PDB file of N, CA and C in Angstrom:
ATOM      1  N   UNK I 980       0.851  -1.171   0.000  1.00  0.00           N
ATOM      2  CA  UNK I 980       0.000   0.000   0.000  1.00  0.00           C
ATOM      3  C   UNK I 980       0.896   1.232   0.000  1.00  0.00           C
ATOM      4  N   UNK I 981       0.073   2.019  -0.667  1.00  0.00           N
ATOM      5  CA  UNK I 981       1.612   3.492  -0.674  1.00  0.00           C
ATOM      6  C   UNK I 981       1.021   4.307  -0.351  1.00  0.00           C
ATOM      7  N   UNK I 982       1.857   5.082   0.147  1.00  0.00           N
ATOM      8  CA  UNK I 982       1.278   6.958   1.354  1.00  0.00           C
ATOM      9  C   UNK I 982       1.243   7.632   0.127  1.00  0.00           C
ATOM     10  N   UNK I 983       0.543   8.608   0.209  1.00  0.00           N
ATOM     11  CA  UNK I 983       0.765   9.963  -0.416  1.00  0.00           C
ATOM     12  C   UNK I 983       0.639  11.168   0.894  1.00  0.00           C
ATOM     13  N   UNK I 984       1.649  11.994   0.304  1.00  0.00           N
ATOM     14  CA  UNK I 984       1.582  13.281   1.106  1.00  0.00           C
ATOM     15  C   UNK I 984       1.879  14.398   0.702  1.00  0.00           C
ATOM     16  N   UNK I 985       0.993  15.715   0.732  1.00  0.00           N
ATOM     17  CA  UNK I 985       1.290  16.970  -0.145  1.00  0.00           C
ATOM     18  C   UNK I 985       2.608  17.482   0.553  1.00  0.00           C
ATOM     19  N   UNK I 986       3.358  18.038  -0.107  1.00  0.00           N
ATOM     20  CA  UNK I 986       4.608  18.471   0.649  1.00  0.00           C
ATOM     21  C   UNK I 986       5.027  19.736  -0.402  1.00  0.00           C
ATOM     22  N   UNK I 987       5.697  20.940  -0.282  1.00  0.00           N
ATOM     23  CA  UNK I 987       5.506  21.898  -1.242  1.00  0.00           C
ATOM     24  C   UNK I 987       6.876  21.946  -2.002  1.00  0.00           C
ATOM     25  N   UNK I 988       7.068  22.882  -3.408  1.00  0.00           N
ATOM     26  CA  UNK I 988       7.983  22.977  -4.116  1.00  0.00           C
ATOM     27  C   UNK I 988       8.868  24.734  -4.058  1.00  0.00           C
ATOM     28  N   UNK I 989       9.687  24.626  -3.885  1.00  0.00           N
ATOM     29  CA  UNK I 989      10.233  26.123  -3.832  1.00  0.00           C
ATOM     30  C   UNK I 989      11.980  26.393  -4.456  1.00  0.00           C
ATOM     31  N   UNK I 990      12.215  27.210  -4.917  1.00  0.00           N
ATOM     32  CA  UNK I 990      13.397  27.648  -5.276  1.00  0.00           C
ATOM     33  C   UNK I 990      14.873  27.289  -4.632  1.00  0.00           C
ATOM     34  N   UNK I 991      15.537  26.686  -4.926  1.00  0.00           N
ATOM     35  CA  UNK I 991      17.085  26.822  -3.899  1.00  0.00           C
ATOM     36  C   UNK I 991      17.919  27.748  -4.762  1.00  0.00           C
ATOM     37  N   UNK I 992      18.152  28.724  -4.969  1.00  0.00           N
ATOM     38  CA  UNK I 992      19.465  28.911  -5.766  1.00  0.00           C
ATOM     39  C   UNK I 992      18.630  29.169  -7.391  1.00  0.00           C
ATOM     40  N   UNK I 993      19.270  28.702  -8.443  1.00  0.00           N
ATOM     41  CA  UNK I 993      18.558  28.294  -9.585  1.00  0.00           C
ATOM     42  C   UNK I 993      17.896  27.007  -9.493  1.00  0.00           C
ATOM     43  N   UNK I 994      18.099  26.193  -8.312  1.00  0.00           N
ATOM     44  CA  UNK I 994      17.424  24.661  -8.518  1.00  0.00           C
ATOM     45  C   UNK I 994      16.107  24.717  -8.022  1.00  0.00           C
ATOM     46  N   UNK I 995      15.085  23.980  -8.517  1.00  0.00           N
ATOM     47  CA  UNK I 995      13.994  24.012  -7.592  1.00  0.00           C
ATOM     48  C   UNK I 995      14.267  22.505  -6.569  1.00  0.00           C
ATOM     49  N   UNK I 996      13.393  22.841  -5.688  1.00  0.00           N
ATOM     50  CA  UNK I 996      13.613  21.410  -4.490  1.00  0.00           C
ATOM     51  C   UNK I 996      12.375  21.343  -4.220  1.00  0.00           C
ATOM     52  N   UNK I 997      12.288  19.887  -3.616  1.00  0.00           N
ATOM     53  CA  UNK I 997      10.977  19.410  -2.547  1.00  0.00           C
ATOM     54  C   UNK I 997      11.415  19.693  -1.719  1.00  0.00           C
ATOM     55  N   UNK I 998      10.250  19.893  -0.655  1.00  0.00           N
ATOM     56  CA  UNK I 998      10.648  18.976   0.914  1.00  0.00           C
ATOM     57  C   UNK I 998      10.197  17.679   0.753  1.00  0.00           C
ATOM     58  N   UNK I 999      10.692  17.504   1.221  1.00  0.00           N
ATOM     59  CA  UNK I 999      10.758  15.711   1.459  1.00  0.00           C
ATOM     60  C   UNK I 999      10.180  15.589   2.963  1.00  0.00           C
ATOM     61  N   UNK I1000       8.753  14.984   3.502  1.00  0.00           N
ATOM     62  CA  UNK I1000       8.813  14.877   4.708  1.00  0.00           C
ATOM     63  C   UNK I1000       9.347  13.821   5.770  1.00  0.00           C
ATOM     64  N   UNK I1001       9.364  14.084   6.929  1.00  0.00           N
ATOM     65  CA  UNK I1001      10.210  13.010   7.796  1.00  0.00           C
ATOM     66  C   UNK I1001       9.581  11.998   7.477  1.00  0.00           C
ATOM     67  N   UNK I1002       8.764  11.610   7.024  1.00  0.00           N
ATOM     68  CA  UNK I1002       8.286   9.911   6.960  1.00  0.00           C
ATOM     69  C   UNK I1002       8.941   9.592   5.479  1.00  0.00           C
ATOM     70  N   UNK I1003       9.570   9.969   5.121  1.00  0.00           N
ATOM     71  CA  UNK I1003       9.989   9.554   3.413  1.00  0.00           C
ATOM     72  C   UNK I1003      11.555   9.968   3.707  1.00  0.00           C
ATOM     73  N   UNK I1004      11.791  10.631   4.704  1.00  0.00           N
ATOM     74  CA  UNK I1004      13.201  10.516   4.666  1.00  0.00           C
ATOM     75  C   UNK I1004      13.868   9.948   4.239  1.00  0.00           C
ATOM     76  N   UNK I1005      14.929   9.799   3.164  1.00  0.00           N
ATOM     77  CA  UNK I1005      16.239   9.135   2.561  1.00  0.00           C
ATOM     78  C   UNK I1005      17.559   9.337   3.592  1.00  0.00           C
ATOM     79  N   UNK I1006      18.308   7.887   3.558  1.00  0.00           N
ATOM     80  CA  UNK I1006      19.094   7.883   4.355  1.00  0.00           C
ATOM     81  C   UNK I1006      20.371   8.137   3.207  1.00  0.00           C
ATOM     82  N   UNK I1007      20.647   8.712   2.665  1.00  0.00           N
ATOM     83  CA  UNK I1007      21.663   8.611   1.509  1.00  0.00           C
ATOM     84  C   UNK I1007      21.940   9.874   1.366  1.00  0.00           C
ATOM     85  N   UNK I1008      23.233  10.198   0.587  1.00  0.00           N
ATOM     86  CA  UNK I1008      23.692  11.501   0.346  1.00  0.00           C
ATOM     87  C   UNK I1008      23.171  12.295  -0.939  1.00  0.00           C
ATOM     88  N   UNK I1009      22.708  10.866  -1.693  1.00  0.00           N
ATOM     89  CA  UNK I1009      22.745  11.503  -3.563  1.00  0.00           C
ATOM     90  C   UNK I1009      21.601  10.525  -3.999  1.00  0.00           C
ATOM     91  N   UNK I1010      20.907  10.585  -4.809  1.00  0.00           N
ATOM     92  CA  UNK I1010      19.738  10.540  -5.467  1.00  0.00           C
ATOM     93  C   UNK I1010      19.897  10.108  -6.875  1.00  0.00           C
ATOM     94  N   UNK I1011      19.237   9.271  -7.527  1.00  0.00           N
ATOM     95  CA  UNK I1011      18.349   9.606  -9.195  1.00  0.00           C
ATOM     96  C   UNK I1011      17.222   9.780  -9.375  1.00  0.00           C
ATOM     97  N   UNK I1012      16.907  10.354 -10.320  1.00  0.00           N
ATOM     98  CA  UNK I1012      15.800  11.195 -10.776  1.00  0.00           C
ATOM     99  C   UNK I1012      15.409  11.260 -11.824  1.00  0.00           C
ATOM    100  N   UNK I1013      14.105  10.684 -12.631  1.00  0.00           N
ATOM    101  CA  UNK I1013      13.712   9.890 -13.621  1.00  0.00           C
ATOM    102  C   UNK I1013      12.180  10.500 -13.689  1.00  0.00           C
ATOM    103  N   UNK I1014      11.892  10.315 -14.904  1.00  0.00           N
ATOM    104  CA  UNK I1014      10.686  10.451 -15.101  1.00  0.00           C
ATOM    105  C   UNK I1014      10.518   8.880 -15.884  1.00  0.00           C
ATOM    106  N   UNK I1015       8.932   8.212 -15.308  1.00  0.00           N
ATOM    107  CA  UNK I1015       8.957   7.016 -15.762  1.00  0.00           C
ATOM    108  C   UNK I1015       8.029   7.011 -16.570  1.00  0.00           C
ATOM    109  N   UNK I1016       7.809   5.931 -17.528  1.00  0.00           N
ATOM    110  CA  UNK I1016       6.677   5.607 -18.665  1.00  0.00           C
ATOM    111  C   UNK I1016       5.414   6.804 -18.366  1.00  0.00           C
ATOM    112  N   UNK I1017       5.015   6.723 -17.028  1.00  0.00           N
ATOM    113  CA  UNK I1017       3.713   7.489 -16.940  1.00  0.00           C
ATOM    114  C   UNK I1017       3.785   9.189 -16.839  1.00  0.00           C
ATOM    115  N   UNK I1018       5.184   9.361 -16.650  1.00  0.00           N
ATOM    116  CA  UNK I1018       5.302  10.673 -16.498  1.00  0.00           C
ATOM    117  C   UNK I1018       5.224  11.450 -15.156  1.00  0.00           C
ATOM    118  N   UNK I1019       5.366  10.139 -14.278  1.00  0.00           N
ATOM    119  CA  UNK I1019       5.723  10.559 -13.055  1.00  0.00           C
ATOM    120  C   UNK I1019       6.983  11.001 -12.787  1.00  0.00           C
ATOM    121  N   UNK I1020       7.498  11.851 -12.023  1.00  0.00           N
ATOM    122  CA  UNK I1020       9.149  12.150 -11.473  1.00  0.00           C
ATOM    123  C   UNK I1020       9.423  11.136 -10.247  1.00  0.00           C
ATOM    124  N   UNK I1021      10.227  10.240 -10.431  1.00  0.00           N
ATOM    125  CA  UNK I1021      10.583   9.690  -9.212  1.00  0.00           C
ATOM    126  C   UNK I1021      12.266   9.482  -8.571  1.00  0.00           C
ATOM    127  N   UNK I1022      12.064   9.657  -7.257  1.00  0.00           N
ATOM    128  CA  UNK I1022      13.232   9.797  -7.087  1.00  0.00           C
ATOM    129  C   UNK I1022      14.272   8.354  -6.309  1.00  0.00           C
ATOM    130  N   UNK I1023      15.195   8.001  -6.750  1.00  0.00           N
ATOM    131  CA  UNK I1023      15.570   6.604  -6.444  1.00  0.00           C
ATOM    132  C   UNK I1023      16.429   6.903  -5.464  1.00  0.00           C
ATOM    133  N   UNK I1024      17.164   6.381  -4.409  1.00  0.00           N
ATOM    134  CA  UNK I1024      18.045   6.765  -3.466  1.00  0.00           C
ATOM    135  C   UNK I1024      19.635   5.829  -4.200  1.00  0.00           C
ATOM    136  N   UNK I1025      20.642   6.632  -4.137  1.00  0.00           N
ATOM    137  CA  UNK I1025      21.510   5.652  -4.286  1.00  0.00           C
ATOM    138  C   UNK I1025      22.563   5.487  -3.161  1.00  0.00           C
ATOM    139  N   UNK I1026      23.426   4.414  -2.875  1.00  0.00           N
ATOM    140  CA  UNK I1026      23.940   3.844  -1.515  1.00  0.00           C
ATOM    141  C   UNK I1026      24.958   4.809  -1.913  1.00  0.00           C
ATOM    142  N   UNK I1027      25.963   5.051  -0.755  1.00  0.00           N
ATOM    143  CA  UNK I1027      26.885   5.590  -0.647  1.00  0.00           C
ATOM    144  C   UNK I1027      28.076   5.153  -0.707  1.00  0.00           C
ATOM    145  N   UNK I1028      28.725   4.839  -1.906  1.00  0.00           N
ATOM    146  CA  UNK I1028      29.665   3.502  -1.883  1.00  0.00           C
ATOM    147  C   UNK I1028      30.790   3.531  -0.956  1.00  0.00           C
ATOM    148  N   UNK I1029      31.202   5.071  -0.609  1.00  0.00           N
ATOM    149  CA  UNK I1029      32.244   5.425   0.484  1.00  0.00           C
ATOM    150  C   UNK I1029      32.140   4.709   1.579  1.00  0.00           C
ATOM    151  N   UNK I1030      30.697   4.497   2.054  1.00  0.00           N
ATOM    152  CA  UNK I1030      30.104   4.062   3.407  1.00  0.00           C
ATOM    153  C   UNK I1030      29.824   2.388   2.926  1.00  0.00           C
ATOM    154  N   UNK I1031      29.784   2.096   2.184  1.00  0.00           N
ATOM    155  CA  UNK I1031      28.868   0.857   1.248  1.00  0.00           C
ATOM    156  C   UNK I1031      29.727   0.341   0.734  1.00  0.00           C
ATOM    157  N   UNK I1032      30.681   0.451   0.389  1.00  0.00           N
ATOM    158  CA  UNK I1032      31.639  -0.231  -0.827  1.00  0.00           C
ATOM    159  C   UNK I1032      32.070  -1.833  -0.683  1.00  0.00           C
ATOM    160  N   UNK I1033      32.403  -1.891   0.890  1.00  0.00           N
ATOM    161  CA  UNK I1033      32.280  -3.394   0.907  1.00  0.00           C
ATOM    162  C   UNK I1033      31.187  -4.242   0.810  1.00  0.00           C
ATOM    163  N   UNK I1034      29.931  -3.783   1.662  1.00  0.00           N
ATOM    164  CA  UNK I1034      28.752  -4.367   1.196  1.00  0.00           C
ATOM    165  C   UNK I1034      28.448  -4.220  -0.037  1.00  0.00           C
ATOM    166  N   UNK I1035      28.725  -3.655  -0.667  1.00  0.00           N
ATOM    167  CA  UNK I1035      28.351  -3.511  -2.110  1.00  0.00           C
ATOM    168  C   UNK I1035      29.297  -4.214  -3.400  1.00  0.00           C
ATOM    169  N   UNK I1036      30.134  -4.753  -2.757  1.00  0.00           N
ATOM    170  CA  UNK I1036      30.908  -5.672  -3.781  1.00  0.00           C
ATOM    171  C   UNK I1036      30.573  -7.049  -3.183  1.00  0.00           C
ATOM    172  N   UNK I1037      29.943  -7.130  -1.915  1.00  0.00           N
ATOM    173  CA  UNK I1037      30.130  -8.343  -1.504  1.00  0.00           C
ATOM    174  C   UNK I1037      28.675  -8.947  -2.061  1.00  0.00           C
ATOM    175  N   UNK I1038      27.790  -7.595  -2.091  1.00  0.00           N
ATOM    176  CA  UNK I1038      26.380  -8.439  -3.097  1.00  0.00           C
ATOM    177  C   UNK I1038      26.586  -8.791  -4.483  1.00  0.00           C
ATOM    178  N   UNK I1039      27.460  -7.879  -5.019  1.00  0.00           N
ATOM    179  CA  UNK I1039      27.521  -8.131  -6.411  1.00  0.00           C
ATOM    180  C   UNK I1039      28.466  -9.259  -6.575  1.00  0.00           C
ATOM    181  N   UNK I1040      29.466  -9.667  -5.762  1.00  0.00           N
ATOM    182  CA  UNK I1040      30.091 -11.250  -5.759  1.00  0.00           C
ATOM    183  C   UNK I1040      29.133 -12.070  -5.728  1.00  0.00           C
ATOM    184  N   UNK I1041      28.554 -11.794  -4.982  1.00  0.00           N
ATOM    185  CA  UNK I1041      26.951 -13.477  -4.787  1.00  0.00           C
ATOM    186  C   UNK I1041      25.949 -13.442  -5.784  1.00  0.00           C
ATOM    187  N   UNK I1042      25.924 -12.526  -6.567  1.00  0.00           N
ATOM    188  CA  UNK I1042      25.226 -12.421  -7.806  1.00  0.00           C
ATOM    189  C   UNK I1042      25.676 -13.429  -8.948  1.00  0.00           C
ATOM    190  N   UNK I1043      26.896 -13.465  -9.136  1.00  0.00           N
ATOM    191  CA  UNK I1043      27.119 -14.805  -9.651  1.00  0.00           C
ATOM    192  C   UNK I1043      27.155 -15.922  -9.243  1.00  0.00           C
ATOM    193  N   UNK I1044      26.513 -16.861 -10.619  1.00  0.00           N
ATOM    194  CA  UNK I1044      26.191 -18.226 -10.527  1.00  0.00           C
ATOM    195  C   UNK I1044      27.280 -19.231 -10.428  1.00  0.00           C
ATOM    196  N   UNK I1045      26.949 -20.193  -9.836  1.00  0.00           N
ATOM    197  CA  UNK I1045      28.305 -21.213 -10.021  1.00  0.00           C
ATOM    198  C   UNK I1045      29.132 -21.528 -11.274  1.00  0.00           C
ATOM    199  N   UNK I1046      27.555 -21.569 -12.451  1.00  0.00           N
ATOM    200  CA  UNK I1046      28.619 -22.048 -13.602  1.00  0.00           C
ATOM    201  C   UNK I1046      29.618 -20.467 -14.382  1.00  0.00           C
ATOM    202  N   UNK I1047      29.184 -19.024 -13.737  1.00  0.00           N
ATOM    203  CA  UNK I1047      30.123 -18.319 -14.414  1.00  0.00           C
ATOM    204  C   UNK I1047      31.391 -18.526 -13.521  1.00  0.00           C
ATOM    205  N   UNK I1048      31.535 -18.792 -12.095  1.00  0.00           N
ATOM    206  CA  UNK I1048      32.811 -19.019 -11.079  1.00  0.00           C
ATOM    207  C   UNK I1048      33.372 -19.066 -12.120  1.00  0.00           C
ATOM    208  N   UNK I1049      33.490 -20.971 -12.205  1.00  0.00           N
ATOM    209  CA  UNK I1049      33.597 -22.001 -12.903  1.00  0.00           C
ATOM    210  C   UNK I1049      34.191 -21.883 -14.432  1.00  0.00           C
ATOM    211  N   UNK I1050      33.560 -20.929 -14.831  1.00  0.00           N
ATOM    212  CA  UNK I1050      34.257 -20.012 -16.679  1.00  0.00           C
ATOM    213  C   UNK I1050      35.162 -19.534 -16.268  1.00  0.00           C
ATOM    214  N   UNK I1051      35.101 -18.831 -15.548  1.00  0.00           N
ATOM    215  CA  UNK I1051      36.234 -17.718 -15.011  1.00  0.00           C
ATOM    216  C   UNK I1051      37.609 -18.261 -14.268  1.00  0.00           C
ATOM    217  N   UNK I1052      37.253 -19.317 -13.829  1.00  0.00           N
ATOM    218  CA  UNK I1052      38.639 -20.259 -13.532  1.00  0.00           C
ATOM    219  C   UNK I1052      39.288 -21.082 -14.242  1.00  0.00           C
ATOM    220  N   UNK I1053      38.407 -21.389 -15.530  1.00  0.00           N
ATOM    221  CA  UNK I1053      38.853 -22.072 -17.095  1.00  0.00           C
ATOM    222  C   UNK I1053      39.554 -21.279 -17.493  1.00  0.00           C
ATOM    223  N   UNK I1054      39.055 -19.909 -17.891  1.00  0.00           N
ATOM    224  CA  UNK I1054      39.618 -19.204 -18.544  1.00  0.00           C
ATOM    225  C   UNK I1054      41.341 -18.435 -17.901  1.00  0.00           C
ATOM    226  N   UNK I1055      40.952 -18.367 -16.551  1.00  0.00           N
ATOM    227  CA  UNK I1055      42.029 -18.100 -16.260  1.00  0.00           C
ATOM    228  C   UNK I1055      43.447 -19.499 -15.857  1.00  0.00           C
ATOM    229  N   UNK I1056      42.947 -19.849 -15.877  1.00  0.00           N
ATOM    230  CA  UNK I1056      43.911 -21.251 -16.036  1.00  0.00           C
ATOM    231  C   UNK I1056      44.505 -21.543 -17.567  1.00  0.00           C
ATOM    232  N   UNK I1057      43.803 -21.122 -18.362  1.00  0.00           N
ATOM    233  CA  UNK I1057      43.848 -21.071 -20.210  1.00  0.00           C
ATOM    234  C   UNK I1057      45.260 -19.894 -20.434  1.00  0.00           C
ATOM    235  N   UNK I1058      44.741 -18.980 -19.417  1.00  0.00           N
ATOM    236  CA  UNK I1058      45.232 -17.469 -20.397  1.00  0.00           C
ATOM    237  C   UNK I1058      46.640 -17.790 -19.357  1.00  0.00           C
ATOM    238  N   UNK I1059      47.022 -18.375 -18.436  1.00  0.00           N
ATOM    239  CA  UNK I1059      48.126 -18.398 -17.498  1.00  0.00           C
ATOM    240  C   UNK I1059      48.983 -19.343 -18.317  1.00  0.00           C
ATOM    241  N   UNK I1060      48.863 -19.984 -19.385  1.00  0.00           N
ATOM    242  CA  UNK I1060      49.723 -20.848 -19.765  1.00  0.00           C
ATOM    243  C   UNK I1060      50.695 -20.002 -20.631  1.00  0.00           C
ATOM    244  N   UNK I1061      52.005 -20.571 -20.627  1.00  0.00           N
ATOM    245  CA  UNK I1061      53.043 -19.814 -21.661  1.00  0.00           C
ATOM    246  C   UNK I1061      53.101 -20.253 -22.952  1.00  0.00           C
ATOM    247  N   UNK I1062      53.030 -18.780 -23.898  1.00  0.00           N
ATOM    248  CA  UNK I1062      53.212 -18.881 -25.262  1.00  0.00           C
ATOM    249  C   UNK I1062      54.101 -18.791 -26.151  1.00  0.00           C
ATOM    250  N   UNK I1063      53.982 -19.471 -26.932  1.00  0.00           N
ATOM    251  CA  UNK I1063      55.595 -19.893 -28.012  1.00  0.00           C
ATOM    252  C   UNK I1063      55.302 -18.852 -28.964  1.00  0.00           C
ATOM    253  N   UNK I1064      56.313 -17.863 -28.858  1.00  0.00           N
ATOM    254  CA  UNK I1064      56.922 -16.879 -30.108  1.00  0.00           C
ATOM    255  C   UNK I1064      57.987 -16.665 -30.559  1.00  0.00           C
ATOM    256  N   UNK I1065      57.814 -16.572 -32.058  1.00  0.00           N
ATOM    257  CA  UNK I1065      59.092 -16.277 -32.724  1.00  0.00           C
ATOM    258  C   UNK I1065      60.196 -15.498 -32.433  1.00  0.00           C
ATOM    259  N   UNK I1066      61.476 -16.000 -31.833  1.00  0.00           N
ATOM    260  CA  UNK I1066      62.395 -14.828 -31.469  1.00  0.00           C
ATOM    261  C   UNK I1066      62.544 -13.634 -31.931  1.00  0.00           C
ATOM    262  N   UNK I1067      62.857 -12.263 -31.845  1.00  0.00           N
ATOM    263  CA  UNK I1067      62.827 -11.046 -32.509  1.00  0.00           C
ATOM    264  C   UNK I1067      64.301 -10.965 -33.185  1.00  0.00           C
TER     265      UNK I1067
END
């Protein structure tokens, strides 16, 4: 189920801004900002990789499947072997 809440729009500078109210608070430093199929503006939160960076490589390690490991240790076992070239 989703909230709605009027919250107003005003000037910063040349930028315009929301408020954002305390119940929608974002815990993040930086944002994206999209308009989607319907023409809504929405705003996505993005992690802070400074603060995040290990959790954030450690999800994207478990994202792969066994059988790419598995390629990736072929291949590097392939490319580690020594190659015969013509003396210069």
């Amino acid at each position: 189920m989703s909230t709605s809440i009027t919250s107003r729009v005003f000037m910063n500078g040349n930028s315009q801004a929301v408020r954002i109210p305390q119940e929608f608070r974002l815990n993040t430093k930086r944002v994206e900002i999209f308009l989607n199929q319907n023409g809504d503006l929405v705003i996505h939160p993005i992690a802070d990789l400074n603060e995040n960076r290990g959790e954030a490589l450690w999800q994207a390690l478990n994202e792969f499947d066994d059988d790419f490991v598995e390629a990736l240790e072929k291949n590097r076992l392939e490319d580690n072997q020594v190659q015969e070239r013509d003396a210069l």
